[in-house]
Amino acid sequence: MAPGWISRLFGRSSSTREEILVGPIRGELLGAEHLGDRARVTAAAQRIAPAGTGRRATPLLQRLNSTRRHLESVHQRLTESAGLGEDISPAGDWFLDNYHVIEEHILEVRASLPPDYYGELPELLNGPLAGYPRVYEMAITLISHAEARIDLDNVTRFVGEFQRVSVLSMGELWAVPAMLRLGLIESVRRVALRTVERLDELGLAAEWAERFRAAGASDGDPLGAVLADFVDGHPPLTAVFVSRLLQLLHTQSAVFPGLERLELWLAQDGLTADSTTAQSIQRLALTHL
């Protein structure tokens, strides 16, 4: 049975938003000894599909093409947002600074893992990664439990412990660097999409704050209608959205008499200014890490 974190990260979904919320490839941080244990457990749990005939699918290479397009779009969005002075976060700054490095690694994977070679790699029979090369699961398991800090020592140790249970073919050993690159690029994809999602949530918070400000400054009682619209059709109440919305509303509380009512309504779901700010800061730090 696959570990729970793999099921959460690689469960099939057609929803873009669900993919964004998945977050980086990340499991429990393990020391050297426990990494070895994890390698052996991973090897023992794998079931390999029987060797087939004819041309096999190459889901990782297809995913890489999709990732390249997503990252190009994210790069354009973050570049435009940074140019407008928006808060793209430290993770966004890192992405812009290192985008050329990511592109180089994508090209390296394509060169080192042609479809015919990929098709010879033993693939998993079942689980969230069914149809993927077993050596890819080995790679992402190491990445997740080492917080993506990959070096020669932990790669050598992890592969060695894995092979105490299940010996890899020469082709699989040659594929290890490409699989590690693929895993790291996948994690970057997830974090990049999460960074853009944060920008979207900040923008929605600003739009709703402006609606509340305009309603509070108007004659009559348009504020009640806006509050009703928010309760009935608000965006997802994420920590980032709620934290920024309340922050903006507090700065204009003089023209927004409904702030207390709104805070009480949000607090019913545990969404206070303090709790959402703490959660958004924690998520920001994890994304940057």
PDB file of C-alpha atoms in Angstrom:
ATOM      1  CA  MET A   1       0.000   0.000   0.000  1.00  0.00           C
ATOM      2  CA  ALA A   2       1.346   3.437  -0.897  1.00  0.00           C
ATOM      3  CA  PRO A   3       2.121   5.855   1.947  1.00  0.00           C
ATOM      4  CA  GLY A   4      -0.656   8.346   2.671  1.00  0.00           C
ATOM      5  CA  TRP A   5       1.335  11.350   1.480  1.00  0.00           C
ATOM      6  CA  ILE A   6       1.698   9.808  -1.992  1.00  0.00           C
ATOM      7  CA  SER A   7      -2.047   9.227  -2.190  1.00  0.00           C
ATOM      8  CA  ARG A   8      -2.691  12.827  -1.232  1.00  0.00           C
ATOM      9  CA  LEU A   9      -0.127  14.233  -3.655  1.00  0.00           C
ATOM     10  CA  PHE A  10      -0.754  12.056  -6.673  1.00  0.00           C
ATOM     11  CA  GLY A  11      -4.431  11.201  -6.413  1.00  0.00           C
ATOM     12  CA  ARG A  12      -6.034  11.655  -9.830  1.00  0.00           C
ATOM     13  CA  SER A  13      -8.052  14.833 -10.221  1.00  0.00           C
ATOM     14  CA  SER A  14      -9.234  16.889 -13.166  1.00  0.00           C
ATOM     15  CA  SER A  15      -9.612  20.000 -11.037  1.00  0.00           C
ATOM     16  CA  THR A  16      -6.913  22.627 -11.459  1.00  0.00           C
ATOM     17  CA  ARG A  17      -7.724  24.125  -8.092  1.00  0.00           C
ATOM     18  CA  GLU A  18      -7.311  20.763  -6.338  1.00  0.00           C
ATOM     19  CA  GLU A  19      -3.919  20.400  -7.971  1.00  0.00           C
ATOM     20  CA  ILE A  20      -2.870  23.828  -6.720  1.00  0.00           C
ATOM     21  CA  LEU A  21      -3.934  23.061  -3.174  1.00  0.00           C
ATOM     22  CA  VAL A  22      -1.887  19.861  -3.140  1.00  0.00           C
ATOM     23  CA  GLY A  23       1.317  21.760  -2.365  1.00  0.00           C
ATOM     24  CA  PRO A  24       4.930  20.649  -2.661  1.00  0.00           C
ATOM     25  CA  ILE A  25       6.169  17.063  -2.489  1.00  0.00           C
ATOM     26  CA  ARG A  26       6.717  16.842   1.230  1.00  0.00           C
ATOM     27  CA  GLY A  27       6.635  14.074   3.815  1.00  0.00           C
ATOM     28  CA  GLU A  28       8.048  13.602   7.280  1.00  0.00           C
ATOM     29  CA  LEU A  29      11.669  14.774   7.493  1.00  0.00           C
ATOM     30  CA  LEU A  30      13.865  11.726   8.191  1.00  0.00           C
ATOM     31  CA  GLY A  31      17.483  11.383   9.287  1.00  0.00           C
ATOM     32  CA  ALA A  32      20.011   9.168   7.532  1.00  0.00           C
ATOM     33  CA  GLU A  33      19.102   5.970   9.401  1.00  0.00           C
ATOM     34  CA  HIS A  34      15.363   6.368   8.947  1.00  0.00           C
ATOM     35  CA  LEU A  35      15.833   7.296   5.298  1.00  0.00           C
ATOM     36  CA  GLY A  36      17.397   3.877   4.833  1.00  0.00           C
ATOM     37  CA  ASP A  37      14.426   2.264   6.542  1.00  0.00           C
ATOM     38  CA  ARG A  38      12.065   4.163   4.269  1.00  0.00           C
ATOM     39  CA  ALA A  39      13.969   3.054   1.171  1.00  0.00           C
ATOM     40  CA  ARG A  40      13.617  -0.604   2.140  1.00  0.00           C
ATOM     41  CA  VAL A  41       9.920  -0.223   2.987  1.00  0.00           C
ATOM     42  CA  THR A  42       9.290   1.471  -0.354  1.00  0.00           C
ATOM     43  CA  ALA A  43      11.063  -1.288  -2.263  1.00  0.00           C
ATOM     44  CA  ALA A  44       9.200  -4.047  -0.395  1.00  0.00           C
ATOM     45  CA  ALA A  45       5.789  -2.465  -1.042  1.00  0.00           C
ATOM     46  CA  GLN A  46       6.181  -2.073  -4.798  1.00  0.00           C
ATOM     47  CA  ARG A  47       4.494  -4.404  -7.249  1.00  0.00           C
ATOM     48  CA  ILE A  48       5.847  -4.357 -10.780  1.00  0.00           C
ATOM     49  CA  ALA A  49       3.628  -4.638 -13.837  1.00  0.00           C
ATOM     50  CA  PRO A  50       4.353  -7.502 -16.233  1.00  0.00           C
ATOM     51  CA  ALA A  51       6.476  -6.498 -19.196  1.00  0.00           C
ATOM     52  CA  GLY A  52       4.171  -5.686 -22.074  1.00  0.00           C
ATOM     53  CA  THR A  53       4.576  -5.541 -25.797  1.00  0.00           C
ATOM     54  CA  GLY A  54       4.316  -2.585 -28.097  1.00  0.00           C
ATOM     55  CA  ARG A  55       4.723   1.097 -27.334  1.00  0.00           C
ATOM     56  CA  ARG A  56       4.047   2.126 -23.724  1.00  0.00           C
ATOM     57  CA  ALA A  57       2.588   5.374 -22.456  1.00  0.00           C
ATOM     58  CA  THR A  58       5.020   7.922 -21.036  1.00  0.00           C
ATOM     59  CA  PRO A  59       3.011   9.807 -18.379  1.00  0.00           C
ATOM     60  CA  LEU A  60       6.049  11.477 -16.829  1.00  0.00           C
ATOM     61  CA  LEU A  61       7.169  12.939 -20.155  1.00  0.00           C
ATOM     62  CA  GLN A  62       3.620  14.102 -20.868  1.00  0.00           C
ATOM     63  CA  ARG A  63       3.529  15.659 -17.411  1.00  0.00           C
ATOM     64  CA  LEU A  64       6.834  17.401 -18.111  1.00  0.00           C
ATOM     65  CA  ASN A  65       5.392  19.021 -21.243  1.00  0.00           C
ATOM     66  CA  SER A  66       2.400  20.197 -19.239  1.00  0.00           C
ATOM     67  CA  THR A  67       4.685  21.483 -16.488  1.00  0.00           C
ATOM     68  CA  ARG A  68       6.761  23.494 -18.965  1.00  0.00           C
ATOM     69  CA  ARG A  69       3.617  25.255 -20.202  1.00  0.00           C
ATOM     70  CA  HIS A  70       2.400  25.926 -16.644  1.00  0.00           C
ATOM     71  CA  LEU A  71       5.752  27.340 -15.600  1.00  0.00           C
ATOM     72  CA  GLU A  72       5.915  29.612 -18.635  1.00  0.00           C
ATOM     73  CA  SER A  73       2.494  30.975 -17.683  1.00  0.00           C
ATOM     74  CA  VAL A  74       3.508  31.410 -14.040  1.00  0.00           C
ATOM     75  CA  HIS A  75       6.711  33.184 -15.072  1.00  0.00           C
ATOM     76  CA  GLN A  76       4.734  35.647 -17.193  1.00  0.00           C
ATOM     77  CA  ARG A  77       2.197  36.270 -14.424  1.00  0.00           C
ATOM     78  CA  LEU A  78       4.812  36.800 -11.708  1.00  0.00           C
ATOM     79  CA  THR A  79       6.895  39.049 -13.963  1.00  0.00           C
ATOM     80  CA  GLU A  80       3.867  41.247 -14.647  1.00  0.00           C
ATOM     81  CA  SER A  81       2.835  41.303 -10.983  1.00  0.00           C
ATOM     82  CA  ALA A  82       6.342  42.175  -9.802  1.00  0.00           C
ATOM     83  CA  GLY A  83       6.451  44.978 -12.349  1.00  0.00           C
ATOM     84  CA  LEU A  84       3.240  46.386 -10.834  1.00  0.00           C
ATOM     85  CA  GLY A  85       4.783  46.290  -7.367  1.00  0.00           C
ATOM     86  CA  GLU A  86       2.559  43.478  -6.111  1.00  0.00           C
ATOM     87  CA  ASP A  87       3.675  41.189  -3.293  1.00  0.00           C
ATOM     88  CA  ILE A  88       4.703  38.030  -5.173  1.00  0.00           C
ATOM     89  CA  SER A  89       6.242  36.544  -1.989  1.00  0.00           C
ATOM     90  CA  PRO A  90       9.819  35.273  -1.426  1.00  0.00           C
ATOM     91  CA  ALA A  91       8.916  32.056  -3.270  1.00  0.00           C
ATOM     92  CA  GLY A  92       7.855  34.135  -6.268  1.00  0.00           C
ATOM     93  CA  ASP A  93      11.126  36.062  -6.165  1.00  0.00           C
ATOM     94  CA  TRP A  94      13.046  32.772  -6.022  1.00  0.00           C
ATOM     95  CA  PHE A  95      11.114  31.431  -9.003  1.00  0.00           C
ATOM     96  CA  LEU A  96      11.897  34.481 -11.140  1.00  0.00           C
ATOM     97  CA  ASP A  97      15.566  34.412 -10.137  1.00  0.00           C
ATOM     98  CA  ASN A  98      15.933  30.693 -10.903  1.00  0.00           C
ATOM     99  CA  TYR A  99      13.609  30.242 -13.852  1.00  0.00           C
ATOM    100  CA  HIS A 100      16.523  29.813 -16.262  1.00  0.00           C
ATOM    101  CA  VAL A 101      17.894  26.998 -14.070  1.00  0.00           C
ATOM    102  CA  ILE A 102      14.528  25.223 -14.119  1.00  0.00           C
ATOM    103  CA  GLU A 103      14.426  25.498 -17.913  1.00  0.00           C
ATOM    104  CA  GLU A 104      17.897  23.960 -18.137  1.00  0.00           C
ATOM    105  CA  HIS A 105      16.833  20.981 -16.040  1.00  0.00           C
ATOM    106  CA  ILE A 106      13.729  20.432 -18.161  1.00  0.00           C
ATOM    107  CA  LEU A 107      15.945  20.306 -21.259  1.00  0.00           C
ATOM    108  CA  GLU A 108      18.336  17.944 -19.459  1.00  0.00           C
ATOM    109  CA  VAL A 109      15.505  15.529 -18.639  1.00  0.00           C
ATOM    110  CA  ARG A 110      14.309  15.523 -22.233  1.00  0.00           C
ATOM    111  CA  ALA A 111      17.816  14.784 -23.490  1.00  0.00           C
ATOM    112  CA  SER A 112      18.573  12.035 -20.960  1.00  0.00           C
ATOM    113  CA  LEU A 113      15.183  10.293 -20.994  1.00  0.00           C
ATOM    114  CA  PRO A 114      13.999   9.707 -24.591  1.00  0.00           C
ATOM    115  CA  PRO A 115      10.669   7.843 -24.982  1.00  0.00           C
ATOM    116  CA  ASP A 116      12.245   4.550 -26.102  1.00  0.00           C
ATOM    117  CA  TYR A 117      14.546   4.474 -23.071  1.00  0.00           C
ATOM    118  CA  TYR A 118      11.695   5.507 -20.764  1.00  0.00           C
ATOM    119  CA  GLY A 119       9.583   2.662 -22.154  1.00  0.00           C
ATOM    120  CA  GLU A 120      12.105   0.075 -20.958  1.00  0.00           C
ATOM    121  CA  LEU A 121      11.865   1.098 -17.284  1.00  0.00           C
ATOM    122  CA  PRO A 122       9.828  -1.264 -15.054  1.00  0.00           C
ATOM    123  CA  GLU A 123       6.570   0.397 -14.030  1.00  0.00           C
ATOM    124  CA  LEU A 124       4.347   0.072 -10.984  1.00  0.00           C
ATOM    125  CA  LEU A 125       1.332  -2.207 -11.167  1.00  0.00           C
ATOM    126  CA  ASN A 126      -0.987  -0.414  -8.731  1.00  0.00           C
ATOM    127  CA  GLY A 127      -1.323   2.479  -6.310  1.00  0.00           C
ATOM    128  CA  PRO A 128      -1.418   6.245  -6.973  1.00  0.00           C
ATOM    129  CA  LEU A 129       1.620   5.921  -9.255  1.00  0.00           C
ATOM    130  CA  ALA A 130       0.425   2.892 -11.228  1.00  0.00           C
ATOM    131  CA  GLY A 131       1.888   3.098 -14.712  1.00  0.00           C
ATOM    132  CA  TYR A 132       4.819   5.241 -13.573  1.00  0.00           C
ATOM    133  CA  PRO A 133       8.408   3.906 -13.426  1.00  0.00           C
ATOM    134  CA  ARG A 134       9.157   2.372 -10.045  1.00  0.00           C
ATOM    135  CA  VAL A 135      12.403   4.352  -9.906  1.00  0.00           C
ATOM    136  CA  TYR A 136      10.327   7.549  -9.969  1.00  0.00           C
ATOM    137  CA  GLU A 137       8.533   6.535  -6.779  1.00  0.00           C
ATOM    138  CA  MET A 138      11.930   5.883  -5.236  1.00  0.00           C
ATOM    139  CA  ALA A 139      13.079   9.366  -6.274  1.00  0.00           C
ATOM    140  CA  ILE A 140      10.066  11.267  -4.954  1.00  0.00           C
ATOM    141  CA  THR A 141      10.137   9.308  -1.709  1.00  0.00           C
ATOM    142  CA  LEU A 142      13.687  10.511  -1.116  1.00  0.00           C
ATOM    143  CA  ILE A 143      12.773  14.077  -2.113  1.00  0.00           C
ATOM    144  CA  SER A 144       9.794  14.170   0.240  1.00  0.00           C
ATOM    145  CA  HIS A 145      11.613  12.821   3.287  1.00  0.00           C
ATOM    146  CA  ALA A 146      14.746  14.941   2.742  1.00  0.00           C
ATOM    147  CA  GLU A 147      12.825  18.229   2.234  1.00  0.00           C
ATOM    148  CA  ALA A 148      14.152  18.254  -1.350  1.00  0.00           C
ATOM    149  CA  ARG A 149      17.736  18.586  -0.092  1.00  0.00           C
ATOM    150  CA  ILE A 150      19.372  16.158  -2.505  1.00  0.00           C
ATOM    151  CA  ASP A 151      23.092  15.397  -2.419  1.00  0.00           C
ATOM    152  CA  LEU A 152      25.368  12.555  -3.438  1.00  0.00           C
ATOM    153  CA  ASP A 153      25.473  11.063   0.071  1.00  0.00           C
ATOM    154  CA  ASN A 154      21.735  10.693   0.643  1.00  0.00           C
ATOM    155  CA  VAL A 155      21.107   9.562  -2.951  1.00  0.00           C
ATOM    156  CA  THR A 156      23.815   6.899  -2.698  1.00  0.00           C
ATOM    157  CA  ARG A 157      22.566   5.720   0.688  1.00  0.00           C
ATOM    158  CA  PHE A 158      18.911   5.656  -0.356  1.00  0.00           C
ATOM    159  CA  VAL A 159      19.544   3.760  -3.611  1.00  0.00           C
ATOM    160  CA  GLY A 160      21.813   1.314  -1.803  1.00  0.00           C
ATOM    161  CA  GLU A 161      19.237   0.546   0.884  1.00  0.00           C
ATOM    162  CA  PHE A 162      16.509   0.220  -1.746  1.00  0.00           C
ATOM    163  CA  GLN A 163      18.600  -2.371  -3.579  1.00  0.00           C
ATOM    164  CA  ARG A 164      19.023  -4.461  -0.458  1.00  0.00           C
ATOM    165  CA  VAL A 165      15.378  -5.402  -1.058  1.00  0.00           C
ATOM    166  CA  SER A 166      14.884  -4.944  -4.812  1.00  0.00           C
ATOM    167  CA  VAL A 167      17.778  -4.742  -7.265  1.00  0.00           C
ATOM    168  CA  LEU A 168      17.481  -2.038  -9.925  1.00  0.00           C
ATOM    169  CA  SER A 169      18.445  -2.655 -13.519  1.00  0.00           C
ATOM    170  CA  MET A 170      21.354  -0.775 -15.067  1.00  0.00           C
ATOM    171  CA  GLY A 171      18.859   1.296 -17.055  1.00  0.00           C
ATOM    172  CA  GLU A 172      17.057   2.285 -13.854  1.00  0.00           C
ATOM    173  CA  LEU A 173      20.299   3.314 -12.190  1.00  0.00           C
ATOM    174  CA  TRP A 174      21.127   5.522 -15.168  1.00  0.00           C
ATOM    175  CA  ALA A 175      17.632   7.018 -14.909  1.00  0.00           C
ATOM    176  CA  VAL A 176      17.980   8.056 -11.241  1.00  0.00           C
ATOM    177  CA  PRO A 177      19.310  11.594 -11.986  1.00  0.00           C
ATOM    178  CA  ALA A 178      16.492  12.238 -14.462  1.00  0.00           C
ATOM    179  CA  MET A 179      13.894  10.947 -11.986  1.00  0.00           C
ATOM    180  CA  LEU A 180      15.245  13.201  -9.253  1.00  0.00           C
ATOM    181  CA  ARG A 181      15.072  16.152 -11.627  1.00  0.00           C
ATOM    182  CA  LEU A 182      11.510  15.220 -12.561  1.00  0.00           C
ATOM    183  CA  GLY A 183      10.511  15.024  -8.904  1.00  0.00           C
ATOM    184  CA  LEU A 184      12.067  18.384  -8.082  1.00  0.00           C
ATOM    185  CA  ILE A 185      10.520  20.007 -11.157  1.00  0.00           C
ATOM    186  CA  GLU A 186       7.142  18.580 -10.110  1.00  0.00           C
ATOM    187  CA  SER A 187       7.532  20.138  -6.675  1.00  0.00           C
ATOM    188  CA  VAL A 188       8.452  23.484  -8.264  1.00  0.00           C
ATOM    189  CA  ARG A 189       5.347  23.245 -10.448  1.00  0.00           C
ATOM    190  CA  ARG A 190       3.131  22.784  -7.417  1.00  0.00           C
ATOM    191  CA  VAL A 191       4.727  25.606  -5.457  1.00  0.00           C
ATOM    192  CA  ALA A 192       4.656  27.934  -8.467  1.00  0.00           C
ATOM    193  CA  LEU A 193       0.932  27.327  -8.950  1.00  0.00           C
ATOM    194  CA  ARG A 194       0.368  27.861  -5.235  1.00  0.00           C
ATOM    195  CA  THR A 195       2.238  31.175  -5.470  1.00  0.00           C
ATOM    196  CA  VAL A 196      -0.064  32.349  -8.265  1.00  0.00           C
ATOM    197  CA  GLU A 197      -3.079  31.120  -6.327  1.00  0.00           C
ATOM    198  CA  ARG A 198      -1.995  33.349  -3.441  1.00  0.00           C
ATOM    199  CA  LEU A 199      -1.925  36.347  -5.784  1.00  0.00           C
ATOM    200  CA  ASP A 200      -5.456  35.514  -6.932  1.00  0.00           C
ATOM    201  CA  GLU A 201      -6.660  35.299  -3.325  1.00  0.00           C
ATOM    202  CA  LEU A 202      -5.052  38.643  -2.449  1.00  0.00           C
ATOM    203  CA  GLY A 203      -6.729  40.204  -5.476  1.00  0.00           C
ATOM    204  CA  LEU A 204     -10.148  38.836  -4.507  1.00  0.00           C
ATOM    205  CA  ALA A 205      -9.701  40.154  -0.967  1.00  0.00           C
ATOM    206  CA  ALA A 206      -8.937  43.619  -2.343  1.00  0.00           C
ATOM    207  CA  GLU A 207     -12.027  43.502  -4.579  1.00  0.00           C
ATOM    208  CA  TRP A 208     -14.341  42.546  -1.716  1.00  0.00           C
ATOM    209  CA  ALA A 209     -12.763  45.110   0.601  1.00  0.00           C
ATOM    210  CA  GLU A 210     -13.443  47.802  -2.002  1.00  0.00           C
ATOM    211  CA  ARG A 211     -17.065  46.651  -2.339  1.00  0.00           C
ATOM    212  CA  PHE A 212     -17.490  46.849   1.434  1.00  0.00           C
ATOM    213  CA  ARG A 213     -15.821  50.287   1.543  1.00  0.00           C
ATOM    214  CA  ALA A 214     -18.010  51.687  -1.217  1.00  0.00           C
ATOM    215  CA  ALA A 215     -21.183  50.286   0.366  1.00  0.00           C
ATOM    216  CA  GLY A 216     -20.279  51.638   3.796  1.00  0.00           C
ATOM    217  CA  ALA A 217     -19.646  55.108   2.393  1.00  0.00           C
ATOM    218  CA  SER A 218     -22.963  55.240   0.477  1.00  0.00           C
ATOM    219  CA  ASP A 219     -26.281  56.588   1.660  1.00  0.00           C
ATOM    220  CA  GLY A 220     -29.049  54.184   2.562  1.00  0.00           C
ATOM    221  CA  ASP A 221     -28.225  50.601   3.469  1.00  0.00           C
ATOM    222  CA  PRO A 222     -26.321  49.052   0.529  1.00  0.00           C
ATOM    223  CA  LEU A 223     -23.938  47.507   3.049  1.00  0.00           C
ATOM    224  CA  GLY A 224     -26.540  44.961   4.082  1.00  0.00           C
ATOM    225  CA  ALA A 225     -26.901  43.829   0.489  1.00  0.00           C
ATOM    226  CA  VAL A 226     -23.141  43.447   0.039  1.00  0.00           C
ATOM    227  CA  LEU A 227     -22.871  41.473   3.272  1.00  0.00           C
ATOM    228  CA  ALA A 228     -25.676  39.204   2.081  1.00  0.00           C
ATOM    229  CA  ASP A 229     -23.881  38.713  -1.254  1.00  0.00           C
ATOM    230  CA  PHE A 230     -20.701  37.814   0.583  1.00  0.00           C
ATOM    231  CA  VAL A 231     -22.413  35.273   2.829  1.00  0.00           C
ATOM    232  CA  ASP A 232     -24.227  33.668  -0.103  1.00  0.00           C
ATOM    233  CA  GLY A 233     -21.495  33.752  -2.768  1.00  0.00           C
ATOM    234  CA  HIS A 234     -18.123  34.399  -1.209  1.00  0.00           C
ATOM    235  CA  PRO A 235     -14.887  32.943  -2.638  1.00  0.00           C
ATOM    236  CA  PRO A 236     -13.286  29.998  -0.815  1.00  0.00           C
ATOM    237  CA  LEU A 237     -12.496  31.194   2.708  1.00  0.00           C
ATOM    238  CA  THR A 238      -8.804  30.395   2.687  1.00  0.00           C
ATOM    239  CA  ALA A 239      -6.442  31.720   5.330  1.00  0.00           C
ATOM    240  CA  VAL A 240      -4.767  34.046   2.811  1.00  0.00           C
ATOM    241  CA  PHE A 241      -8.061  35.507   1.588  1.00  0.00           C
ATOM    242  CA  VAL A 242      -9.599  36.018   5.034  1.00  0.00           C
ATOM    243  CA  SER A 243      -6.401  37.399   6.555  1.00  0.00           C
ATOM    244  CA  ARG A 244      -5.952  40.008   3.812  1.00  0.00           C
ATOM    245  CA  LEU A 245      -9.660  40.901   3.728  1.00  0.00           C
ATOM    246  CA  LEU A 246      -9.796  41.570   7.469  1.00  0.00           C
ATOM    247  CA  GLN A 247      -6.505  43.464   7.321  1.00  0.00           C
ATOM    248  CA  LEU A 248      -7.863  45.772   4.622  1.00  0.00           C
ATOM    249  CA  LEU A 249     -11.212  46.228   6.351  1.00  0.00           C
ATOM    250  CA  HIS A 250      -9.558  47.172   9.644  1.00  0.00           C
ATOM    251  CA  THR A 251      -7.721  49.987   7.869  1.00  0.00           C
ATOM    252  CA  GLN A 252     -11.080  51.423   6.721  1.00  0.00           C
ATOM    253  CA  SER A 253     -13.186  50.519   9.770  1.00  0.00           C
ATOM    254  CA  ALA A 254     -14.353  54.139  10.082  1.00  0.00           C
ATOM    255  CA  VAL A 255     -16.434  53.722   6.900  1.00  0.00           C
ATOM    256  CA  PHE A 256     -17.306  50.072   7.429  1.00  0.00           C
ATOM    257  CA  PRO A 257     -19.707  49.702  10.368  1.00  0.00           C
ATOM    258  CA  GLY A 258     -20.376  46.066   9.408  1.00  0.00           C
ATOM    259  CA  LEU A 259     -16.867  44.884  10.283  1.00  0.00           C
ATOM    260  CA  GLU A 260     -17.908  43.478  13.670  1.00  0.00           C
ATOM    261  CA  ARG A 261     -20.800  41.536  12.127  1.00  0.00           C
ATOM    262  CA  LEU A 262     -18.538  40.117   9.437  1.00  0.00           C
ATOM    263  CA  GLU A 263     -15.877  39.093  11.965  1.00  0.00           C
ATOM    264  CA  LEU A 264     -18.465  37.357  14.136  1.00  0.00           C
ATOM    265  CA  TRP A 265     -19.770  35.435  11.111  1.00  0.00           C
ATOM    266  CA  LEU A 266     -16.261  34.348  10.092  1.00  0.00           C
ATOM    267  CA  ALA A 267     -15.360  33.431  13.679  1.00  0.00           C
ATOM    268  CA  GLN A 268     -18.131  30.822  13.700  1.00  0.00           C
ATOM    269  CA  ASP A 269     -15.847  28.764  11.435  1.00  0.00           C
ATOM    270  CA  GLY A 270     -12.734  29.616  13.464  1.00  0.00           C
ATOM    271  CA  LEU A 271     -11.622  32.226  10.925  1.00  0.00           C
ATOM    272  CA  THR A 272     -10.350  35.029  13.135  1.00  0.00           C
ATOM    273  CA  ALA A 273      -7.834  37.669  12.120  1.00  0.00           C
ATOM    274  CA  ASP A 274      -5.156  36.157  14.367  1.00  0.00           C
ATOM    275  CA  SER A 275      -5.674  32.537  13.302  1.00  0.00           C
ATOM    276  CA  THR A 276      -5.824  33.225   9.563  1.00  0.00           C
ATOM    277  CA  THR A 277      -2.797  35.518   9.707  1.00  0.00           C
ATOM    278  CA  ALA A 278      -0.801  32.805  11.496  1.00  0.00           C
ATOM    279  CA  GLN A 279      -1.909  30.187   8.946  1.00  0.00           C
ATOM    280  CA  SER A 280      -1.094  32.378   5.954  1.00  0.00           C
ATOM    281  CA  ILE A 281       2.346  33.190   7.351  1.00  0.00           C
ATOM    282  CA  GLN A 282       3.016  29.497   7.992  1.00  0.00           C
ATOM    283  CA  ARG A 283       1.980  28.587   4.456  1.00  0.00           C
ATOM    284  CA  LEU A 284       4.102  31.399   3.018  1.00  0.00           C
ATOM    285  CA  ALA A 285       7.145  30.138   4.925  1.00  0.00           C
ATOM    286  CA  LEU A 286       6.574  26.536   3.822  1.00  0.00           C
ATOM    287  CA  THR A 287       6.168  27.590   0.184  1.00  0.00           C
ATOM    288  CA  HIS A 288       9.420  29.541   0.318  1.00  0.00           C
ATOM    289  CA  LEU A 289      11.224  26.638   1.984  1.00  0.00           C
TER     290      LEU A 289
END
